[in-house]
mmCIF file of C-alpha atoms in Angstrom:
data_model
loop_
_atom_site.group_PDB
_atom_site.id
_atom_site.type_symbol
_atom_site.label_atom_id
_atom_site.label_comp_id
_atom_site.label_asym_id
_atom_site.label_seq_id
_atom_site.Cartn_x
_atom_site.Cartn_y
_atom_site.Cartn_z
ATOM 1 C CA GLN L 167 -20.933 49.257 25.369
ATOM 2 C CA GLY L 168 -23.048 51.056 22.977
ATOM 3 C CA LEU L 169 -20.118 53.080 21.821
ATOM 4 C CA LEU L 170 -20.477 54.518 18.451
ATOM 5 C CA ARG L 171 -17.603 53.869 16.181
ATOM 6 C CA ARG L 172 -16.523 56.539 13.825
ATOM 7 C CA SER L 173 -15.084 54.189 11.313
ATOM 8 C CA VAL L 174 -18.391 53.136 10.136
ATOM 9 C CA SER L 175 -17.535 51.016 7.234
ATOM 10 C CA HIS L 176 -15.104 48.780 9.006
ATOM 11 C CA SER L 177 -16.873 47.557 12.057
ATOM 12 C CA PHE L 178 -19.915 46.371 10.305
ATOM 13 C CA LEU L 179 -21.523 43.307 9.626
ATOM 14 C CA SER L 180 -20.855 41.950 6.265
ATOM 15 C CA PHE L 181 -21.932 44.780 4.057
ATOM 16 C CA ALA L 182 -19.493 45.937 1.562
ATOM 17 C CA SER L 183 -20.546 49.459 0.883
ATOM 18 C CA ILE L 184 -22.863 51.944 2.362
ATOM 19 C CA THR L 185 -24.652 53.667 -0.384
ATOM 20 C CA GLY L 186 -27.373 56.121 0.302
ATOM 21 C CA ALA L 187 -30.819 55.460 -1.035
ATOM 22 C CA CYS L 188 -30.400 55.922 -4.757
ATOM 23 C CA ARG L 189 -33.110 53.736 -6.148
ATOM 24 C CA ALA L 190 -36.034 52.841 -4.049
ATOM 25 C CA ILE L 191 -36.455 49.086 -3.901
ATOM 26 C CA GLN L 192 -34.964 46.777 -6.436
ATOM 27 C CA LYS L 193 -33.620 43.267 -6.572
ATOM 28 C CA LEU L 194 -31.598 42.241 -3.568
ATOM 29 C CA THR L 195 -32.664 45.102 -1.331
ATOM 30 C CA ARG L 196 -33.184 44.106 2.237
ATOM 31 C CA VAL L 197 -36.591 45.140 3.425
ATOM 32 C CA ARG L 198 -38.410 45.357 6.675
ATOM 33 C CA VAL L 199 -41.695 43.576 7.136
ATOM 34 C CA VAL L 200 -44.006 45.760 9.175
ATOM 35 C CA ASP L 201 -47.105 43.698 9.701
ATOM 36 C CA ASN L 202 -47.716 41.165 12.418
ATOM 37 C CA SER L 203 -47.517 38.059 10.332
ATOM 38 C CA ALA L 204 -45.628 35.114 11.711
ATOM 39 C CA LEU L 205 -43.519 34.872 8.609
ATOM 40 C CA GLY L 206 -42.395 38.421 8.880
ATOM 41 C CA ASN L 207 -41.632 38.466 12.546
ATOM 42 C CA THR L 208 -39.871 35.240 13.332
ATOM 43 C CA PRO L 209 -36.138 35.799 13.328
ATOM 44 C CA TYR L 210 -34.038 34.231 10.672
ATOM 45 C CA HIS L 211 -30.383 34.441 10.011
ATOM 46 C CA ARG L 212 -30.918 36.296 6.754
ATOM 47 C CA PRO L 213 -32.994 39.399 6.270
ATOM 48 C CA PRO L 214 -35.887 39.300 3.827
ATOM 49 C CA LYS L 215 -34.695 40.379 0.414
ATOM 50 C CA CYS L 216 -36.451 41.468 -2.698
ATOM 51 C CA ILE L 217 -35.879 39.154 -5.609
ATOM 52 C CA HIS L 218 -38.183 40.605 -8.213
ATOM 53 C CA VAL L 219 -40.107 43.787 -8.757
ATOM 54 C CA TYR L 220 -43.376 43.555 -10.664
ATOM 55 C CA ASN L 221 -42.824 46.652 -12.646
ATOM 56 C CA LYS L 222 -41.592 47.598 -16.067
ATOM 57 C CA THR L 223 -38.558 49.254 -14.567
ATOM 58 C CA GLY L 224 -36.924 47.126 -11.973
ATOM 59 C CA VAL L 225 -37.402 49.743 -9.289
ATOM 60 C CA GLY L 226 -40.231 49.569 -6.845
ATOM 61 C CA LYS L 227 -41.833 52.578 -5.259
ATOM 62 C CA VAL L 228 -44.683 52.863 -2.785
ATOM 63 C CA GLY L 229 -47.554 50.713 -3.949
ATOM 64 C CA ASP L 230 -45.595 48.312 -6.091
ATOM 65 C CA THR L 231 -45.661 44.577 -5.582
ATOM 66 C CA ILE L 232 -42.416 42.768 -5.166
ATOM 67 C CA LEU L 233 -41.403 39.198 -4.618
ATOM 68 C CA LEU L 234 -39.628 38.593 -1.384
ATOM 69 C CA ALA L 235 -37.423 35.768 -0.247
ATOM 70 C CA ILE L 236 -38.244 35.191 3.413
ATOM 71 C CA LYS L 237 -37.125 32.248 5.447
ATOM 72 C CA GLY L 238 -36.395 30.238 2.404
ATOM 73 C CA GLU L 239 -39.739 30.844 0.785
ATOM 74 C CA LYS L 240 -41.017 33.245 -1.800
ATOM 75 C CA LYS L 241 -43.817 35.607 -0.888
ATOM 76 C CA LYS L 242 -45.306 38.602 -2.552
ATOM 77 C CA ALA L 243 -45.255 41.877 -0.725
ATOM 78 C CA LEU L 244 -46.445 45.419 -1.116
ATOM 79 C CA ILE L 245 -44.102 48.345 -0.635
ATOM 80 C CA VAL L 246 -45.459 50.877 1.805
ATOM 81 C CA GLY L 247 -42.501 53.124 2.296
ATOM 82 C CA HIS L 248 -38.966 53.500 1.169
ATOM 83 C CA LYS L 249 -35.940 55.466 2.141
ATOM 84 C CA MET L 250 -35.588 57.227 -1.118
ATOM 85 C CA PRO L 251 -37.215 60.644 -1.224
ATOM 86 C CA GLY L 252 -40.221 60.592 -3.483
ATOM 87 C CA PRO L 253 -42.359 63.345 -4.916
ATOM 88 C CA THR L 254 -42.728 66.429 -2.761
ATOM 89 C CA MET L 255 -45.273 66.244 0.025
ATOM 90 C CA THR L 256 -45.037 62.494 0.247
ATOM 91 C CA PRO L 257 -43.571 60.884 3.322
ATOM 92 C CA ARG L 258 -40.101 59.421 3.325
ATOM 93 C CA PHE L 259 -39.459 56.613 5.709
ATOM 94 C CA ASP L 260 -36.278 55.584 7.431
ATOM 95 C CA SER L 261 -36.595 51.981 6.425
ATOM 96 C CA ASN L 262 -37.907 50.152 3.418
ATOM 97 C CA ASN L 263 -41.239 48.961 4.702
ATOM 98 C CA VAL L 264 -43.143 46.164 3.166
ATOM 99 C CA VAL L 265 -46.370 44.308 3.929
ATOM 100 C CA LEU L 266 -46.650 40.633 3.049
ATOM 101 C CA ILE L 267 -49.543 39.656 0.843
ATOM 102 C CA GLU L 268 -50.732 36.439 -0.680
ATOM 103 C CA ASP L 269 -50.839 35.811 -4.387
ATOM 104 C CA ASN L 270 -54.485 36.746 -4.484
ATOM 105 C CA GLY L 271 -53.874 40.047 -2.718
ATOM 106 C CA ASN L 272 -55.024 39.283 0.807
ATOM 107 C CA PRO L 273 -52.612 40.501 3.450
ATOM 108 C CA ILE L 274 -51.055 37.777 5.547
ATOM 109 C CA GLY L 275 -50.737 39.798 8.725
ATOM 110 C CA THR L 276 -53.692 41.306 10.495
ATOM 111 C CA ARG L 277 -52.403 44.591 11.829
ATOM 112 C CA ILE L 278 -49.861 47.153 10.725
ATOM 113 C CA LYS L 279 -48.439 49.435 13.338
ATOM 114 C CA THR L 280 -46.177 51.636 11.257
ATOM 115 C CA PRO L 281 -47.595 54.633 9.442
ATOM 116 C CA ILE L 282 -48.920 54.026 5.958
ATOM 117 C CA PRO L 283 -48.940 56.796 3.375
ATOM 118 C CA TYR L 284 -52.242 58.092 2.091
ATOM 119 C CA ILE L 285 -51.064 58.123 -1.489
ATOM 120 C CA LEU L 286 -51.847 54.443 -1.659
ATOM 121 C CA ARG L 287 -55.472 55.379 -1.910
ATOM 122 C CA ARG L 288 -54.964 57.423 -5.035
ATOM 123 C CA ARG L 289 -52.843 54.888 -6.805
ATOM 124 C CA GLU L 290 -54.233 52.296 -9.131
ATOM 125 C CA GLY L 291 -54.129 48.990 -7.414
ATOM 126 C CA GLU L 292 -55.620 46.923 -4.685
ATOM 127 C CA PHE L 293 -54.680 48.738 -1.538
ATOM 128 C CA SER L 294 -57.899 49.039 0.380
ATOM 129 C CA LYS L 295 -57.222 45.840 2.238
ATOM 130 C CA VAL L 296 -53.854 46.997 3.421
ATOM 131 C CA LEU L 297 -55.347 50.332 4.392
ATOM 132 C CA ALA L 298 -58.065 48.541 6.301
ATOM 133 C CA ILE L 299 -55.607 46.738 8.573
ATOM 134 C CA ALA L 300 -53.441 49.785 9.158
ATOM 135 C CA CYS L 301 -53.874 52.039 12.167
ATOM 136 C CA ASN L 302 -51.660 55.029 11.497
ATOM 137 C CA PHE L 303 -51.839 57.051 8.362
ATOM 138 C CA VAL L 304 -49.292 59.580 7.257
ATOM 139 C CA MET A 212 -62.216 61.807 18.541
ATOM 140 C CA TRP A 213 -64.282 58.941 19.629
ATOM 141 C CA ARG A 214 -64.185 57.641 23.142
ATOM 142 C CA ALA A 215 -63.781 53.969 23.755
ATOM 143 C CA VAL A 216 -66.330 52.764 26.203
ATOM 144 C CA SER A 217 -65.065 49.542 27.587
ATOM 145 C CA ALA A 218 -68.062 48.564 29.571
ATOM 146 C CA GLY A 219 -69.784 45.732 27.819
ATOM 147 C CA CYS A 220 -72.113 46.151 24.940
ATOM 148 C CA ARG A 221 -74.234 48.986 23.856
ATOM 149 C CA LEU A 222 -77.841 48.728 23.052
ATOM 150 C CA LEU A 223 -78.379 49.030 19.377
ATOM 151 C CA ARG A 224 -80.851 51.180 17.656
ATOM 152 C CA PRO A 225 -82.070 50.585 14.172
ATOM 153 C CA ILE A 226 -80.351 52.617 11.592
ATOM 154 C CA SER A 227 -83.404 54.407 10.360
ATOM 155 C CA ALA A 228 -84.186 55.906 13.694
ATOM 156 C CA THR A 229 -81.042 57.842 14.259
ATOM 157 C CA ALA A 230 -79.449 60.374 12.051
ATOM 158 C CA GLY A 231 -75.932 59.747 13.181
ATOM 159 C CA GLY A 232 -74.228 57.688 15.758
ATOM 160 C CA ALA A 233 -71.232 55.562 15.887
ATOM 161 C CA LEU A 234 -71.477 51.878 15.507
ATOM 162 C CA ARG A 235 -74.582 50.316 14.189
ATOM 163 C CA LEU A 236 -74.946 46.620 13.857
ATOM 164 C CA GLU A 237 -77.867 45.357 11.925
ATOM 165 C CA PRO A 238 -79.313 42.291 13.585
ATOM 166 C CA LEU A 239 -80.570 39.543 11.389
ATOM 167 C CA PRO A 240 -84.328 39.350 11.143
ATOM 168 C CA ARG A 241 -84.439 36.172 13.151
ATOM 169 C CA VAL A 242 -82.559 37.652 16.051
ATOM 170 C CA ALA A 243 -85.182 39.303 18.158
ATOM 171 C CA GLY A 244 -84.673 42.907 18.988
ATOM 172 C CA ALA A 245 -81.488 44.094 20.523
ATOM 173 C CA PRO A 246 -80.096 41.302 22.597
ATOM 174 C CA ARG A 247 -78.553 42.272 25.864
ATOM 175 C CA GLY A 248 -75.637 40.005 25.757
ATOM 176 C CA GLY A 249 -74.249 39.537 22.373
ATOM 177 C CA CYS A 250 -75.120 42.758 20.641
ATOM 178 C CA ALA A 251 -74.455 41.170 17.385
ATOM 179 C CA ALA A 252 -76.191 39.404 14.671
ATOM 180 C CA ALA A 253 -75.925 35.711 14.866
ATOM 181 C CA GLY A 254 -72.513 34.432 14.041
ATOM 182 C CA GLY A 255 -71.075 37.878 14.150
ATOM 183 C CA GLY A 256 -68.262 37.092 16.477
ATOM 184 C CA GLY A 257 -68.671 36.808 20.169
ATOM 185 C CA ALA A 258 -66.135 39.238 21.418
ATOM 186 C CA LYS A 259 -67.200 42.320 19.600
ATOM 187 C CA ALA A 260 -66.574 45.082 22.035
ATOM 188 C CA LEU A 261 -68.811 47.796 20.803
ATOM 189 C CA GLY A 262 -67.089 50.466 22.617
ATOM 190 C CA ALA A 263 -67.015 53.368 20.274
ATOM 191 C CA VAL A 264 -69.223 56.355 20.770
ATOM 192 C CA ALA A 265 -69.151 59.303 18.470
ATOM 193 C CA GLU A 266 -70.911 62.553 18.507
ATOM 194 C CA ARG A 267 -74.131 62.825 16.589
ATOM 195 C CA ARG A 268 -73.442 63.744 13.061
ATOM 196 C CA GLN A 269 -75.647 64.202 10.118
ATOM 197 C CA ALA A 270 -75.200 61.395 7.664
ATOM 198 C CA ALA A 271 -73.854 63.594 4.962
ATOM 199 C CA ASP A 272 -72.114 62.120 2.043
ATOM 200 C CA THR A 273 -69.955 64.593 0.277
ATOM 201 C CA VAL A 274 -69.210 62.449 -2.706
ATOM 202 C CA LEU A 275 -72.642 61.815 -4.068
ATOM 203 C CA PRO A 276 -75.879 63.278 -2.872
ATOM 204 C CA LYS A 277 -77.830 60.169 -3.678
ATOM 205 C CA PHE A 278 -75.405 57.357 -3.099
ATOM 206 C CA ASN A 279 -75.011 57.733 0.604
ATOM 207 C CA ILE A 280 -75.182 55.547 3.595
ATOM 208 C CA ASP A 281 -78.949 55.513 3.887
ATOM 209 C CA PHE A 282 -79.130 54.299 0.374
ATOM 210 C CA VAL A 283 -76.478 51.670 0.652
ATOM 211 C CA VAL A 284 -77.610 49.881 3.769
ATOM 212 C CA PRO A 285 -81.122 49.032 2.612
ATOM 213 C CA LEU A 286 -79.569 47.710 -0.568
ATOM 214 C CA LEU A 287 -77.393 45.437 1.473
ATOM 215 C CA ARG A 288 -80.330 44.240 3.480
ATOM 216 C CA GLN A 289 -82.140 43.514 0.280
ATOM 217 C CA GLU A 290 -79.197 41.420 -0.826
ATOM 218 C CA ASN A 291 -79.439 39.240 2.287
ATOM 219 C CA ALA A 292 -76.112 40.432 3.543
ATOM 220 C CA LYS A 293 -75.371 39.157 6.995
ATOM 221 C CA ASP A 294 -73.845 41.176 9.809
ATOM 222 C CA ILE A 295 -73.851 44.587 8.256
ATOM 223 C CA CYS A 296 -71.537 46.662 10.379
ATOM 224 C CA VAL A 297 -71.391 50.376 9.714
ATOM 225 C CA ILE A 298 -68.736 52.344 11.492
ATOM 226 C CA GLN A 299 -68.677 56.083 11.291
ATOM 227 C CA LEU A 300 -65.166 57.391 11.407
ATOM 228 C CA PRO A 301 -64.306 60.774 12.883
ATOM 229 C CA PRO A 302 -62.991 63.376 10.470
ATOM 230 C CA GLU A 303 -59.558 63.264 12.094
ATOM 231 C CA ILE A 304 -59.057 59.991 10.322
ATOM 232 C CA LYS A 305 -59.084 61.332 6.847
ATOM 233 C CA TYR A 306 -59.789 57.998 5.340
ATOM 234 C CA CYS A 307 -63.504 57.893 4.737
ATOM 235 C CA ASN A 308 -66.727 58.775 6.464
ATOM 236 C CA TYR A 309 -68.219 55.345 6.733
ATOM 237 C CA PHE A 310 -66.612 51.994 6.936
ATOM 238 C CA ILE A 311 -68.931 49.095 6.153
ATOM 239 C CA ILE A 312 -68.172 45.448 6.734
ATOM 240 C CA VAL A 313 -70.527 42.844 5.400
ATOM 241 C CA SER A 314 -70.522 39.090 5.573
ATOM 242 C CA GLY A 315 -71.797 36.807 2.889
ATOM 243 C CA SER A 316 -72.744 33.205 2.853
ATOM 244 C CA SER A 317 -70.476 32.075 0.072
ATOM 245 C CA THR A 318 -67.966 33.332 -2.434
ATOM 246 C CA ARG A 319 -70.603 33.718 -5.075
ATOM 247 C CA HIS A 320 -72.733 35.696 -2.700
ATOM 248 C CA LEU A 321 -69.871 38.092 -2.027
ATOM 249 C CA HIS A 322 -69.182 38.562 -5.685
ATOM 250 C CA ALA A 323 -72.838 39.106 -6.426
ATOM 251 C CA MET A 324 -73.184 41.720 -3.704
ATOM 252 C CA ALA A 325 -70.092 43.547 -4.773
ATOM 253 C CA HIS A 326 -71.099 43.670 -8.388
ATOM 254 C CA TYR A 327 -74.579 44.797 -7.468
ATOM 255 C CA MET A 328 -73.258 47.663 -5.360
ATOM 256 C CA LEU A 329 -70.986 48.699 -8.158
ATOM 257 C CA LYS A 330 -73.836 48.615 -10.600
ATOM 258 C CA MET A 331 -75.982 50.805 -8.379
ATOM 259 C CA TYR A 332 -73.135 53.220 -7.966
ATOM 260 C CA LYS A 333 -72.583 53.464 -11.679
ATOM 261 C CA HIS A 334 -76.248 53.986 -12.222
ATOM 262 C CA HIS A 335 -76.449 56.831 -9.792
ATOM 263 C CA LYS A 336 -73.228 58.643 -10.325
ATOM 264 C CA GLU A 337 -72.698 61.546 -12.611
ATOM 265 C CA GLU A 338 -69.874 61.784 -15.067
ATOM 266 C CA SER A 339 -67.708 63.907 -12.835
ATOM 267 C CA ASP A 340 -67.481 61.298 -10.128
ATOM 268 C CA PRO A 341 -64.506 59.002 -10.097
ATOM 269 C CA HIS A 342 -64.817 55.424 -11.188
ATOM 270 C CA THR A 343 -64.653 52.729 -8.608
ATOM 271 C CA ARG A 344 -63.287 49.260 -8.888
ATOM 272 C CA ILE A 345 -63.807 46.064 -6.998
ATOM 273 C CA GLU A 346 -60.642 44.943 -5.309
ATOM 274 C CA GLY A 347 -60.051 41.352 -4.493
ATOM 275 C CA LYS A 348 -61.820 39.792 -7.416
ATOM 276 C CA GLU A 349 -59.349 36.955 -7.558
ATOM 277 C CA THR A 350 -59.697 36.159 -3.866
ATOM 278 C CA ASP A 351 -62.519 34.034 -2.638
ATOM 279 C CA ASP A 352 -63.041 35.461 0.805
ATOM 280 C CA TRP A 353 -62.445 39.188 0.826
ATOM 281 C CA LEU A 354 -63.641 41.770 -1.646
ATOM 282 C CA CYS A 355 -63.705 45.463 -1.142
ATOM 283 C CA ILE A 356 -64.887 48.612 -2.853
ATOM 284 C CA ASP A 357 -63.763 52.124 -2.102
ATOM 285 C CA PHE A 358 -66.419 54.674 -2.908
ATOM 286 C CA GLY A 359 -64.502 57.684 -1.736
ATOM 287 C CA SER A 360 -66.365 58.518 1.396
ATOM 288 C CA ILE A 361 -67.626 54.992 1.975
ATOM 289 C CA VAL A 362 -65.483 51.905 2.015
ATOM 290 C CA MET A 363 -67.188 48.530 1.885
ATOM 291 C CA HIS A 364 -65.647 45.211 2.692
ATOM 292 C CA PHE A 365 -67.314 41.940 1.801
ATOM 293 C CA MET A 366 -65.853 39.036 3.696
ATOM 294 C CA LEU A 367 -66.675 35.493 4.615
ATOM 295 C CA PRO A 368 -67.362 34.992 8.321
ATOM 296 C CA GLU A 369 -64.096 33.142 8.902
ATOM 297 C CA THR A 370 -62.078 35.906 7.321
ATOM 298 C CA ARG A 371 -63.964 38.434 9.347
ATOM 299 C CA GLU A 372 -63.067 36.601 12.517
ATOM 300 C CA ALA A 373 -59.456 36.454 11.524
ATOM 301 C CA TYR A 374 -58.998 40.112 10.766
ATOM 302 C CA GLU A 375 -61.466 41.694 13.213
ATOM 303 C CA LEU A 376 -61.611 44.950 11.374
ATOM 304 C CA GLU A 377 -64.492 46.197 13.491
ATOM 305 C CA LYS A 378 -62.353 46.026 16.572
ATOM 306 C CA LEU A 379 -59.527 47.842 14.921
ATOM 307 C CA TRP A 380 -61.596 50.701 13.650
ATOM 308 C CA THR A 381 -63.713 51.205 16.717
ATOM 309 C CA LEU A 382 -61.157 50.659 19.412
ATOM 310 C CA GLY A 383 -58.313 52.414 17.708
ATOM 311 C CA SER A 384 -55.228 52.048 19.802
ATOM 312 C CA TYR A 385 -56.914 49.894 22.414
ATOM 313 C CA ASP A 386 -57.272 47.024 20.031
ATOM 314 C CA ASP A 387 -56.152 43.738 21.463
ATOM 315 C CA GLN A 388 -54.468 42.413 18.393
ATOM 316 C CA LEU A 389 -52.343 45.512 18.338
ATOM 317 C CA ALA A 390 -51.429 45.009 21.943
ATOM 318 C CA GLN A 391 -50.411 41.456 21.261
ATOM 319 C CA MET A 392 -48.004 42.471 18.578
ATOM 320 C CA THR A 393 -44.577 42.381 20.097
ATOM 321 C CA PRO A 394 -43.496 45.948 20.540
ATOM 322 C CA GLN A 395 -40.350 46.834 18.725
ATOM 323 C CA SER A 396 -38.070 48.685 21.013
ATOM 324 C CA LEU A 397 -35.068 50.669 20.027
ATOM 325 C CA PRO A 398 -31.815 48.976 20.894
ATOM 326 C CA GLU A 399 -29.420 50.592 23.338
ATOM 327 C CA ASP A 400 -26.986 51.900 20.850
ATOM 328 C CA PHE A 401 -29.557 53.453 18.643
ATOM 329 C CA ILE A 402 -28.649 56.886 17.519
ATOM 330 C CA PHE A 403 -31.020 58.983 15.538
ATOM 331 C CA GLY A 404 -29.810 60.601 12.398
ATOM 332 C CA LEU A 405 -27.336 58.083 11.164
ATOM 333 C CA THR A 406 -27.750 56.027 8.083
ATOM 334 C CA PRO A 407 -28.767 52.542 9.032
ATOM 335 C CA ASN A 408 -27.120 49.741 7.243
ATOM 336 C CA SER A 409 -28.799 46.617 8.401
ATOM 337 C CA SER A 410 -32.248 45.311 8.913
ATOM 338 C CA ASP A 411 -33.918 44.181 12.103
ATOM 339 C CA HIS A 412 -33.422 40.507 11.665
ATOM 340 C CA LEU A 413 -29.802 40.725 10.911
ATOM 341 C CA GLU A 414 -29.323 42.900 13.896
ATOM 342 C CA THR A 415 -31.012 40.675 16.377
ATOM 343 C CA ALA A 416 -29.402 37.573 15.037
ATOM 344 C CA LEU A 417 -25.901 38.815 14.790
ATOM 345 C CA SER A 418 -25.720 41.353 17.537
ATOM 346 C CA GLY A 419 -25.368 38.608 20.005
ATOM 347 C CA LYS A 420 -22.364 37.252 18.225
ATOM 348 C CA ARG A 421 -20.515 40.426 17.700
ATOM 349 C CA ASN A 422 -19.742 42.323 20.782
ATOM 350 C CA GLU A 423 -18.831 45.544 19.117
ATOM 351 C CA SER A 424 -21.630 47.900 18.552
ATOM 352 C CA ALA A 425 -22.984 48.316 15.127
ATOM 353 C CA PHE A 426 -25.447 50.611 13.612
ATOM 354 C CA THR A 427 -28.924 49.471 14.074
ATOM 355 C CA ASP A 428 -31.888 49.784 11.937
ATOM 356 C CA LEU A 429 -33.523 53.106 12.209
ATOM 357 C CA ARG A 430 -37.067 52.433 13.086
ATOM 358 C CA ASP A 431 -39.783 54.794 12.132
ATOM 359 C CA ILE A 432 -40.035 57.330 14.808
ATOM 360 C CA GLN A 433 -43.623 57.195 15.812
ATOM 361 C CA PRO A 434 -44.926 60.556 16.795
#
């Protein structure tokens, strides 16, 4: 058990193609919720997916708000890291990380264990709350 | 690096007496002196473990010479802010120098305090200093302002209890909410360096059904 198959694309779970990270987070990307909210951590048979990006272009980068479909409900979320390489000297994460927030901007979870990039502080937007509940900074 | 002292509460000293120091809680005027047990202002939350001790530092504010911590805290006291909690962060955390958490009695009180602080900042800053905005204006329980080297959070007492930011920033990794978060462990067939193709939930839900190994989500490798 635990054998790695070479024929990657065949033994997988339902995904048709493996594309590398070409655009950061857009509609229908599966994301990973990294805070300790109940909504983000209870298992569900479908992964949380982005259904809308609040941006002029439909692509979300670090610091953008997106709308997420989680457990049959819609929740807003803030992108804190994506797999696509960004500008130089910014961190690139191995998973598309997202923090759930309410409509008024308050985070739903109370702690974030994964590293959060510092660039959120420079960006225009309401990130101080998310930075306040984070422990690691990158 | 600040050391977490886990033994009970520390005796508090008023902010004007010391030049530096780690965690200073301002007791309400009606709470007499520095109480032995609670070390907190009334209603501040019973389980505040004031464990953090930092080295003595001069309260230097690099952003503005005038708008520093000794200016801000008396303003907050003047505004009848409850439970002013000032945490001095070590320079290894390159976030800010001071982290202030303040409770208010109502939503209007929070908004009034936040706008007043912003007004004082605008009055005292020079043109070269960056503008600051109030975040959380559409919420009714949590507002916050980032002044560069000082970050202020205005919360209602219930919100403060829920998030327990003081514990997080003083205890660091010994925080109990962090410990209660279920640790995410790497699955057995995790192999670093390969492109993941599924998310956590899908993996845990379906890995039981499918016996063959599949790629797992590549978690962030925490240093």
